[in-house]
PDB file of C-alpha atoms in Angstrom:
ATOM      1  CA  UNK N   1       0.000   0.000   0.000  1.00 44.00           C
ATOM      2  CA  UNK N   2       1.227   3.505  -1.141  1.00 62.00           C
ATOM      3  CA  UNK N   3       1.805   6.063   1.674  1.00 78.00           C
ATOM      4  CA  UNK N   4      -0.996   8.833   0.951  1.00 93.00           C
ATOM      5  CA  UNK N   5       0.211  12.090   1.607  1.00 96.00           C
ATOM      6  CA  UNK N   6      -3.302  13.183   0.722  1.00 97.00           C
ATOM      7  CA  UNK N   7      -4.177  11.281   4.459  1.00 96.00           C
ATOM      8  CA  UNK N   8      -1.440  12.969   6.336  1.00 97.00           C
ATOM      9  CA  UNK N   9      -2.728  16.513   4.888  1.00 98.00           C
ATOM     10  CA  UNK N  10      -6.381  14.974   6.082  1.00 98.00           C
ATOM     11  CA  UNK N  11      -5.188  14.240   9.635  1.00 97.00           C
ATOM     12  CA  UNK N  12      -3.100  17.618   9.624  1.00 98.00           C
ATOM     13  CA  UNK N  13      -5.445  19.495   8.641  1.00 98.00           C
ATOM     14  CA  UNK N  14      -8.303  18.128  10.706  1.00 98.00           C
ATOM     15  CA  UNK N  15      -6.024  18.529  14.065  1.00 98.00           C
ATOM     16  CA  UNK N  16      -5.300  21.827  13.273  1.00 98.00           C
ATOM     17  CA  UNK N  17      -8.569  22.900  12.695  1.00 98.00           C
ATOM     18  CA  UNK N  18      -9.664  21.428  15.954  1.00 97.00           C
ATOM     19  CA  UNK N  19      -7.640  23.129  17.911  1.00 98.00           C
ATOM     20  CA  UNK N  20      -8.443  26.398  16.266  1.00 97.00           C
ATOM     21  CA  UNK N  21     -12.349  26.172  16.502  1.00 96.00           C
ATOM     22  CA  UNK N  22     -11.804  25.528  20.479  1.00 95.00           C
ATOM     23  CA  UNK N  23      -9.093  28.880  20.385  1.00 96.00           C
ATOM     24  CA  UNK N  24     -10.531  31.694  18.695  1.00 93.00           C
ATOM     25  CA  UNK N  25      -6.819  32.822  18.937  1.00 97.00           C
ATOM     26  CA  UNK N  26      -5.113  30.717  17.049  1.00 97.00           C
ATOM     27  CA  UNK N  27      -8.387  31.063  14.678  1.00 96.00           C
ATOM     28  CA  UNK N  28      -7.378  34.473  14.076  1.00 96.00           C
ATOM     29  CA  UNK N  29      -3.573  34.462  14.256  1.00 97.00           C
ATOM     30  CA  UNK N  30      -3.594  31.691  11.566  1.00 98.00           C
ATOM     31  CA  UNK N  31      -6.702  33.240   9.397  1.00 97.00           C
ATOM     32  CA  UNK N  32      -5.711  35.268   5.824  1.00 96.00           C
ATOM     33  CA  UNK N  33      -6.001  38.631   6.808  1.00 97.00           C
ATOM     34  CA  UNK N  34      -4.462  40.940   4.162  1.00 97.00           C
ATOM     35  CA  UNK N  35      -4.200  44.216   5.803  1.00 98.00           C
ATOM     36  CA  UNK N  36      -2.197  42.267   8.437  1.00 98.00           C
ATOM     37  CA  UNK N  37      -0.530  40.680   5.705  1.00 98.00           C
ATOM     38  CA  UNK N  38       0.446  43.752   3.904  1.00 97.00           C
ATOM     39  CA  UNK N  39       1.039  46.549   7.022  1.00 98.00           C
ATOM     40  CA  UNK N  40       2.913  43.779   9.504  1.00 97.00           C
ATOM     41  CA  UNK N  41       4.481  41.645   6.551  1.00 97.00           C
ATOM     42  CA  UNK N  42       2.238  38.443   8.122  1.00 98.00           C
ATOM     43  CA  UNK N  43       2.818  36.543   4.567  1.00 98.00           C
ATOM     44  CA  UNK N  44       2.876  33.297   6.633  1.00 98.00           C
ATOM     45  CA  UNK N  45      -1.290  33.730   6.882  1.00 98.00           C
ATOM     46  CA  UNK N  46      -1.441  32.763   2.902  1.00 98.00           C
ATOM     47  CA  UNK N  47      -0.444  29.325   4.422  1.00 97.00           C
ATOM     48  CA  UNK N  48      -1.777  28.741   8.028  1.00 98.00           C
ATOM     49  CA  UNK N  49      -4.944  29.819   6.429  1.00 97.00           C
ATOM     50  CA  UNK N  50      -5.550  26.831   4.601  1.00 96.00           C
ATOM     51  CA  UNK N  51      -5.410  24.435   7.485  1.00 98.00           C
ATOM     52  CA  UNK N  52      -8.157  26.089   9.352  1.00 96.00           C
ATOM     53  CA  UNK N  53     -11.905  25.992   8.952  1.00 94.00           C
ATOM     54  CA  UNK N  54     -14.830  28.162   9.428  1.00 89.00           C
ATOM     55  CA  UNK N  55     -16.631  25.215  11.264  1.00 92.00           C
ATOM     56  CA  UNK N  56     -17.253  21.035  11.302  1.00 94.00           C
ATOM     57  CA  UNK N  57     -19.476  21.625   8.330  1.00 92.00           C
ATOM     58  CA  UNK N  58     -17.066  23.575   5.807  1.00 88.00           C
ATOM     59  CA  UNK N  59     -13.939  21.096   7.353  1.00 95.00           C
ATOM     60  CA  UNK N  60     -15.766  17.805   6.472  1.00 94.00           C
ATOM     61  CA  UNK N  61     -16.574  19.065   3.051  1.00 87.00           C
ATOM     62  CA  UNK N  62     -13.083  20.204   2.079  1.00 91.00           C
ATOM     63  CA  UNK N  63     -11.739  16.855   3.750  1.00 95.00           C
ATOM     64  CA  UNK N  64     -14.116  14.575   2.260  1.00 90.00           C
ATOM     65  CA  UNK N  65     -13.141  16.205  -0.845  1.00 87.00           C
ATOM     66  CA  UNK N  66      -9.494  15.537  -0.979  1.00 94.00           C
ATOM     67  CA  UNK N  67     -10.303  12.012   0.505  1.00 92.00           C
ATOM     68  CA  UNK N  68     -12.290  10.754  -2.940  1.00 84.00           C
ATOM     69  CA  UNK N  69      -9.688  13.100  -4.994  1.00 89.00           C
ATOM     70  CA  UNK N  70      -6.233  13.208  -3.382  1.00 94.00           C
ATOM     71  CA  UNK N  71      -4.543  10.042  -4.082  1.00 92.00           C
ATOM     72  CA  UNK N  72      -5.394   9.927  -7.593  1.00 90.00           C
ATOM     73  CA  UNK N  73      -3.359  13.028  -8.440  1.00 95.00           C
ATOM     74  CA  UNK N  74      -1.181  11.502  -6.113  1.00 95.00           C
ATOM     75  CA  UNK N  75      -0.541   8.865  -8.460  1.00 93.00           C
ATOM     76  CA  UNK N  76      -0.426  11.075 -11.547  1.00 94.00           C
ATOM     77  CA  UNK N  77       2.268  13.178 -10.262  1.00 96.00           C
ATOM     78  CA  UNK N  78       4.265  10.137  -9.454  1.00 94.00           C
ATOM     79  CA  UNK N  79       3.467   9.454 -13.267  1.00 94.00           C
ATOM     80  CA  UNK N  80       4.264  12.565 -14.627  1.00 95.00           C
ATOM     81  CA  UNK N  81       7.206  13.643 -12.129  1.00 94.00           C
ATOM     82  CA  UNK N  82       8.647  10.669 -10.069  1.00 93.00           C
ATOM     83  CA  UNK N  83       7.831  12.352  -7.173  1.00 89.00           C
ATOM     84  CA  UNK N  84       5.363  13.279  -4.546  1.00 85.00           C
ATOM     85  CA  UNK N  85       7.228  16.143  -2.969  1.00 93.00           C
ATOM     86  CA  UNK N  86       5.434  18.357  -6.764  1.00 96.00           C
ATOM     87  CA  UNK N  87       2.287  16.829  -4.951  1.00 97.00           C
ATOM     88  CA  UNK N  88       3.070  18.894  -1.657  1.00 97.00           C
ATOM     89  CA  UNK N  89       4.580  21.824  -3.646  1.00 97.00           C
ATOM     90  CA  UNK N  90       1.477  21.724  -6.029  1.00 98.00           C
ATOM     91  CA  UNK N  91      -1.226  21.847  -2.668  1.00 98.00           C
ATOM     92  CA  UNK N  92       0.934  24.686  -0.915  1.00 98.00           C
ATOM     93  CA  UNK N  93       0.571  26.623  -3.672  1.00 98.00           C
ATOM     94  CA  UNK N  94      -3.101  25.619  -4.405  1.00 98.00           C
ATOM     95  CA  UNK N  95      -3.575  27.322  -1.420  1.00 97.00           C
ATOM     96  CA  UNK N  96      -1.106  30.783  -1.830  1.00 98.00           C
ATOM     97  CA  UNK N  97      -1.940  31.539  -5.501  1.00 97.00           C
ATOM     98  CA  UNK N  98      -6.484  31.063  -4.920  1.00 96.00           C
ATOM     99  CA  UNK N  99      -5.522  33.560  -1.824  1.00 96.00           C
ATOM    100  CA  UNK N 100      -3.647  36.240  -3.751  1.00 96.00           C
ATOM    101  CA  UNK N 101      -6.729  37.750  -5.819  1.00 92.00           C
ATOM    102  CA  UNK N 102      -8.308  37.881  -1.526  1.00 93.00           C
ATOM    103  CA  UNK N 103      -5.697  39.674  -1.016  1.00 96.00           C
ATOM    104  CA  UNK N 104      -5.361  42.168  -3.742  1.00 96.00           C
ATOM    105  CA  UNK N 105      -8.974  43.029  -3.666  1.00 91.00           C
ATOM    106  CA  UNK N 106      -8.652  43.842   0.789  1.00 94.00           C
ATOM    107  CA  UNK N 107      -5.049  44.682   1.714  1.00 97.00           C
ATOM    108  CA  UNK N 108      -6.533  48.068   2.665  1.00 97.00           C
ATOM    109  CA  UNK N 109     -10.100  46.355   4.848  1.00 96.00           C
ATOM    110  CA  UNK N 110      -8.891  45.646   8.055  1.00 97.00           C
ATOM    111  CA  UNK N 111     -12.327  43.545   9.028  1.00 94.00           C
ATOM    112  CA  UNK N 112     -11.602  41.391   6.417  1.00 93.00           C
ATOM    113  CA  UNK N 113     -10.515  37.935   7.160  1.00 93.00           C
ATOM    114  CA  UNK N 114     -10.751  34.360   4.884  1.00 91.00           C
ATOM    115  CA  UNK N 115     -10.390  30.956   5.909  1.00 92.00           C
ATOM    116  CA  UNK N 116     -10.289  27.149   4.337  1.00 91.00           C
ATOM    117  CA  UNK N 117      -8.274  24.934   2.120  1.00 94.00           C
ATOM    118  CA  UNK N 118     -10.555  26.142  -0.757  1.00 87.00           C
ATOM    119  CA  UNK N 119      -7.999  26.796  -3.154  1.00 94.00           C
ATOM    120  CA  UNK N 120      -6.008  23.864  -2.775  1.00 97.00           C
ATOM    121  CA  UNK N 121      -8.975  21.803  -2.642  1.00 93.00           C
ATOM    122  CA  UNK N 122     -10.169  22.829  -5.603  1.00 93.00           C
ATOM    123  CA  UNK N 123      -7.015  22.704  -7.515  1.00 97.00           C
ATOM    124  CA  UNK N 124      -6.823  18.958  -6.588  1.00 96.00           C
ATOM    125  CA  UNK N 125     -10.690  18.271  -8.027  1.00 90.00           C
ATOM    126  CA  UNK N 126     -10.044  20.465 -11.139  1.00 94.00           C
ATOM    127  CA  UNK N 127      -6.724  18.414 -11.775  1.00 97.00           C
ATOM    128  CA  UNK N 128      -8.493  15.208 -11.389  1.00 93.00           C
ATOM    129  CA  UNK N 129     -11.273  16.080 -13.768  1.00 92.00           C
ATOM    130  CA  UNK N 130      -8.838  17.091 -16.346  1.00 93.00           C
ATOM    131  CA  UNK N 131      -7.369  13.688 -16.686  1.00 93.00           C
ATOM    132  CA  UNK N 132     -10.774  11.543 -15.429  1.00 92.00           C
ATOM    133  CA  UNK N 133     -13.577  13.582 -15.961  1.00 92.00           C
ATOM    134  CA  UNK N 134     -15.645  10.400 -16.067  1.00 92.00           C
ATOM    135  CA  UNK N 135     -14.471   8.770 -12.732  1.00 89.00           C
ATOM    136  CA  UNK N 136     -17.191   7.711 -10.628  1.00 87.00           C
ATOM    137  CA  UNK N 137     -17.588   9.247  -6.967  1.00 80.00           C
ATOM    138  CA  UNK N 138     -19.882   8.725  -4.482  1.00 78.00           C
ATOM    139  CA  UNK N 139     -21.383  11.684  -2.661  1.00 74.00           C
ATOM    140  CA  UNK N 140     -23.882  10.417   0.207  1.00 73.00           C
ATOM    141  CA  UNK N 141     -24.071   7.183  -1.379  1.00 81.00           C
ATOM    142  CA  UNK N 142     -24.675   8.588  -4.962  1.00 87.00           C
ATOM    143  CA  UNK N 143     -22.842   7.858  -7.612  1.00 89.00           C
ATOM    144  CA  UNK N 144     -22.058  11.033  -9.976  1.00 89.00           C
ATOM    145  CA  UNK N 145     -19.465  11.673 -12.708  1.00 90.00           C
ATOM    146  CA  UNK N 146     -16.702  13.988 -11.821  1.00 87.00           C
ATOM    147  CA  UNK N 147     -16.880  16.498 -13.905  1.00 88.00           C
ATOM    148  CA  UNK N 148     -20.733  17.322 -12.690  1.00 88.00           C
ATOM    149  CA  UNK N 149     -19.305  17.123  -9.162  1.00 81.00           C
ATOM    150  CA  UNK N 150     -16.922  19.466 -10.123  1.00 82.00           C
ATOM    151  CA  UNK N 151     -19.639  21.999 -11.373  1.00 85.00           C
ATOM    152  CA  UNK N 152     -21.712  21.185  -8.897  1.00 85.00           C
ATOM    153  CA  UNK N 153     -18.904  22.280  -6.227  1.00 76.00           C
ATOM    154  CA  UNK N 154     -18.055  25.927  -8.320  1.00 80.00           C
ATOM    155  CA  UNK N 155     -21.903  26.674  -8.338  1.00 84.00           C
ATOM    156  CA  UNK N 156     -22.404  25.874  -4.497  1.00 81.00           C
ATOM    157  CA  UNK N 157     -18.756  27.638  -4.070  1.00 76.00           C
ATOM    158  CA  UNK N 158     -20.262  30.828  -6.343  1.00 79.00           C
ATOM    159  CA  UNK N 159     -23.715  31.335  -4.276  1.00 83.00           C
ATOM    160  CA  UNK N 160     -22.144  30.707  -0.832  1.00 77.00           C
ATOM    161  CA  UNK N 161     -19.677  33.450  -2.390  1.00 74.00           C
ATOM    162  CA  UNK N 162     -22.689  35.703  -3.092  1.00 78.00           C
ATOM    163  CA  UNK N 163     -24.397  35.203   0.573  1.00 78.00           C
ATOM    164  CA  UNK N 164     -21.357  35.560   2.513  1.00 69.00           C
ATOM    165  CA  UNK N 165     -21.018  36.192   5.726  1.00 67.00           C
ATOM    166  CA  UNK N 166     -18.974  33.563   7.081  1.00 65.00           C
ATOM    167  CA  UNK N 167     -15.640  34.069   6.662  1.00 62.00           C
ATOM    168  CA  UNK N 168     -14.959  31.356   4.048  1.00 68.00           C
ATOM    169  CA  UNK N 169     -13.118  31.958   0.812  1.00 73.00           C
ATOM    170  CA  UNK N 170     -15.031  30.993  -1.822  1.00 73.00           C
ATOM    171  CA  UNK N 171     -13.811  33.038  -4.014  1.00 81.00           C
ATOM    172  CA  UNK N 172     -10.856  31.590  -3.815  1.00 88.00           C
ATOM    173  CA  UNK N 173     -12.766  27.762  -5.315  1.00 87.00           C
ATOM    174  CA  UNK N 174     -12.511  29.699  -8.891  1.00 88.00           C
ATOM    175  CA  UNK N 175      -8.818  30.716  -8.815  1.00 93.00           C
ATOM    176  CA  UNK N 176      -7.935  27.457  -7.637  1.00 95.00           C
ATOM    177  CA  UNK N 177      -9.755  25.388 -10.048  1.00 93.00           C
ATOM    178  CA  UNK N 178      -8.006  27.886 -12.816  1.00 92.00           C
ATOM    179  CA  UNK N 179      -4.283  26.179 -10.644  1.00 97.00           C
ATOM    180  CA  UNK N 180      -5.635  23.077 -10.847  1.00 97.00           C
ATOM    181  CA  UNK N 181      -6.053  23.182 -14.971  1.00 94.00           C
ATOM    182  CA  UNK N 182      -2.862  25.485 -15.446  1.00 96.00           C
ATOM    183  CA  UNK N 183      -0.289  23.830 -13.242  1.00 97.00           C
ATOM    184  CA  UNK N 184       0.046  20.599 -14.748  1.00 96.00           C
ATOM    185  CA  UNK N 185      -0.808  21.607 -18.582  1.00 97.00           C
ATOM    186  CA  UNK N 186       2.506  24.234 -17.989  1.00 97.00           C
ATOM    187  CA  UNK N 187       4.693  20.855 -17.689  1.00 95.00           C
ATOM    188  CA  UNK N 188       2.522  18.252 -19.927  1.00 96.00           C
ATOM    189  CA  UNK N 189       0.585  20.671 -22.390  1.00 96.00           C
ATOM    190  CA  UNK N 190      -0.515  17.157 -23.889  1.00 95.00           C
ATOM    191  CA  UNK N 191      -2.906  17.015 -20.959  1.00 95.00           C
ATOM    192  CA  UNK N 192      -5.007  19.150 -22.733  1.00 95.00           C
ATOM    193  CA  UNK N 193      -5.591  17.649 -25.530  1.00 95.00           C
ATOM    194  CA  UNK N 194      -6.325  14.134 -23.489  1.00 94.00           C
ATOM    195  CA  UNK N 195      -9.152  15.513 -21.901  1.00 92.00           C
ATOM    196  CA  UNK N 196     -10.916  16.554 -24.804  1.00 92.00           C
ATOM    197  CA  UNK N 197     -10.991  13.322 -26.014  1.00 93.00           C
ATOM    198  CA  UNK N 198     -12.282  11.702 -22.538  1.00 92.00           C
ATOM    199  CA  UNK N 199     -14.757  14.720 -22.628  1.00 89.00           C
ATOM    200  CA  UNK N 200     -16.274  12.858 -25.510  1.00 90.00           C
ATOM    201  CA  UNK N 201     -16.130   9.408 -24.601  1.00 88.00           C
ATOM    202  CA  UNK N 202     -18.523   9.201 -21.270  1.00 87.00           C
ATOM    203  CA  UNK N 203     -18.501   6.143 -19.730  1.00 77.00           C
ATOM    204  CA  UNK N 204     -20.991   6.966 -16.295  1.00 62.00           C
ATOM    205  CA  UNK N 205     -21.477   3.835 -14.965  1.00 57.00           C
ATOM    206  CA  UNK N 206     -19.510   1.507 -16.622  1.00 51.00           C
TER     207      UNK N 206
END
C-alpha cells in the first residue's frame, strides 16, 4: 500500500482545525487577513490559512473532498514527475496563488478575514477532472461523474460566495480550479488535448 500524503494533509489538517475552533486565537492568528498581511508583513497567513476551517461543516466538506480526490493526483504526479514532494509543492501553492486575488482586492479592509483549504482543494478536483472527468464518486451514497461534481462544487462555491457572511473563501474555489487546470498543462501541455478526447467518450457507470 502507497503512503498517501493526501491522508497525512487529512489528519493535519483536521487537528489543526480542531484546535483552532476551540481557540478563537489561534483562529485568528492563523486566518488570511491581508491588511495584516500587507502593514505587519504576516505573509505566513497565505499558508496557516488553509489548514483552518470556518466550522465542522465547511472542514468535512473540504476533507471529504481531498479524501475521494487526493490520491489519484497523487498517483499522476508520481506518473508525470517521479515524485510526490510536486504533490506537496502543487497543494501549498493551491492554497497561496487562490488567496492572492483575496488579497489584492482587501489589503486596505482591516475587518476582512478568509479561511479554508478552498484553493487547494479545488485545484486537486479540477486536476483530477482534467485527466478523469468520467471517474465515478460517491457523494452520500450517490454515484455522480466527476466532472458534474466538479460543477456542482463551483456553483455551491459561487452562491455561498454571493451570501457571505462567514468568513470562508469561496472566491478563492474559482482561482484554484483555474491552478488546478494550469499547473500541470505548464509541464505536460498534452494534458489538454487528453481531456478533450475523454470529454467525448462518457462512460458513467460503466
Amino acid at each position: 500500500m502507497m503512503f498517501s500524503i493526501s491522508l497525512v494533509i487529512i489528519i493535519v489538517t483536521c487537528l489543526v482545525s480542531y484546535t483552532a475552533l476551540k481557540n478563537y486565537d489561534q483562529l485568528d492568528k492563523m486566518s488570511l487577513q491581508p491588511y495584516m498581511v500587507k502593514n505587519y508583513r504576516q505573509y505566513y497567513r497565505f499558508i496557516t490559512s488553509g489548514f483552518v476551517h470556518a466550522d465542522f461543516q465547511h472542514l468535512i466538506f473540504n476533507m471529504l473532498t481531498l479524501f475521494f480526490f487526493g490520491p489519484a493526483i497523487e498517483r499522476l504526479f508520481m506518473q508525470l514527475f517521479q515524485s510526490k514532494l510536486v504533490y506537496i509543492l502543487y497543494y501549498l501553492l493551491g492554497i497561496i496563488v487562490a488567496n492572492i486575488p483575496s488579497y489584492i482586492k482587501h489589503r486596505n479592509n482591516s475587518s476582512y478575514s478568509s479561511l479554508g483549504a478552498s484553493g487547494a482543494i479545488s485545484a486537486v478536483v479540477f486536476t483530477a477532472i482534467m485527466v478523469d472527468p468520467w471517474n465515478t464518486i460517491y457523494l452520500f451514497f450517490i454515484p455522480i461523474p466527476a466532472v458534474i461534481y466538479g460543477v456542482l462544487f463551483l456553483a455551491l462555491s459561487a452562491y455561498m460566495s454571493r451570501k457571505g457572511g462567514d468568513n470562508i473563501n469561496h472566491d478563492a474555489h474559482m482561482w484554484g480550479a483555474l491552478f488546478g487546470i494550469v499547473f500541470p498543462l505548464i509541464f505536460h501541455p498534452e494534458l489538454g488535448t487528453y481531456f478533450l478526447q475523454m470529454l467525448t467518450q462518457p462512460r458513467f457507470g460503466r
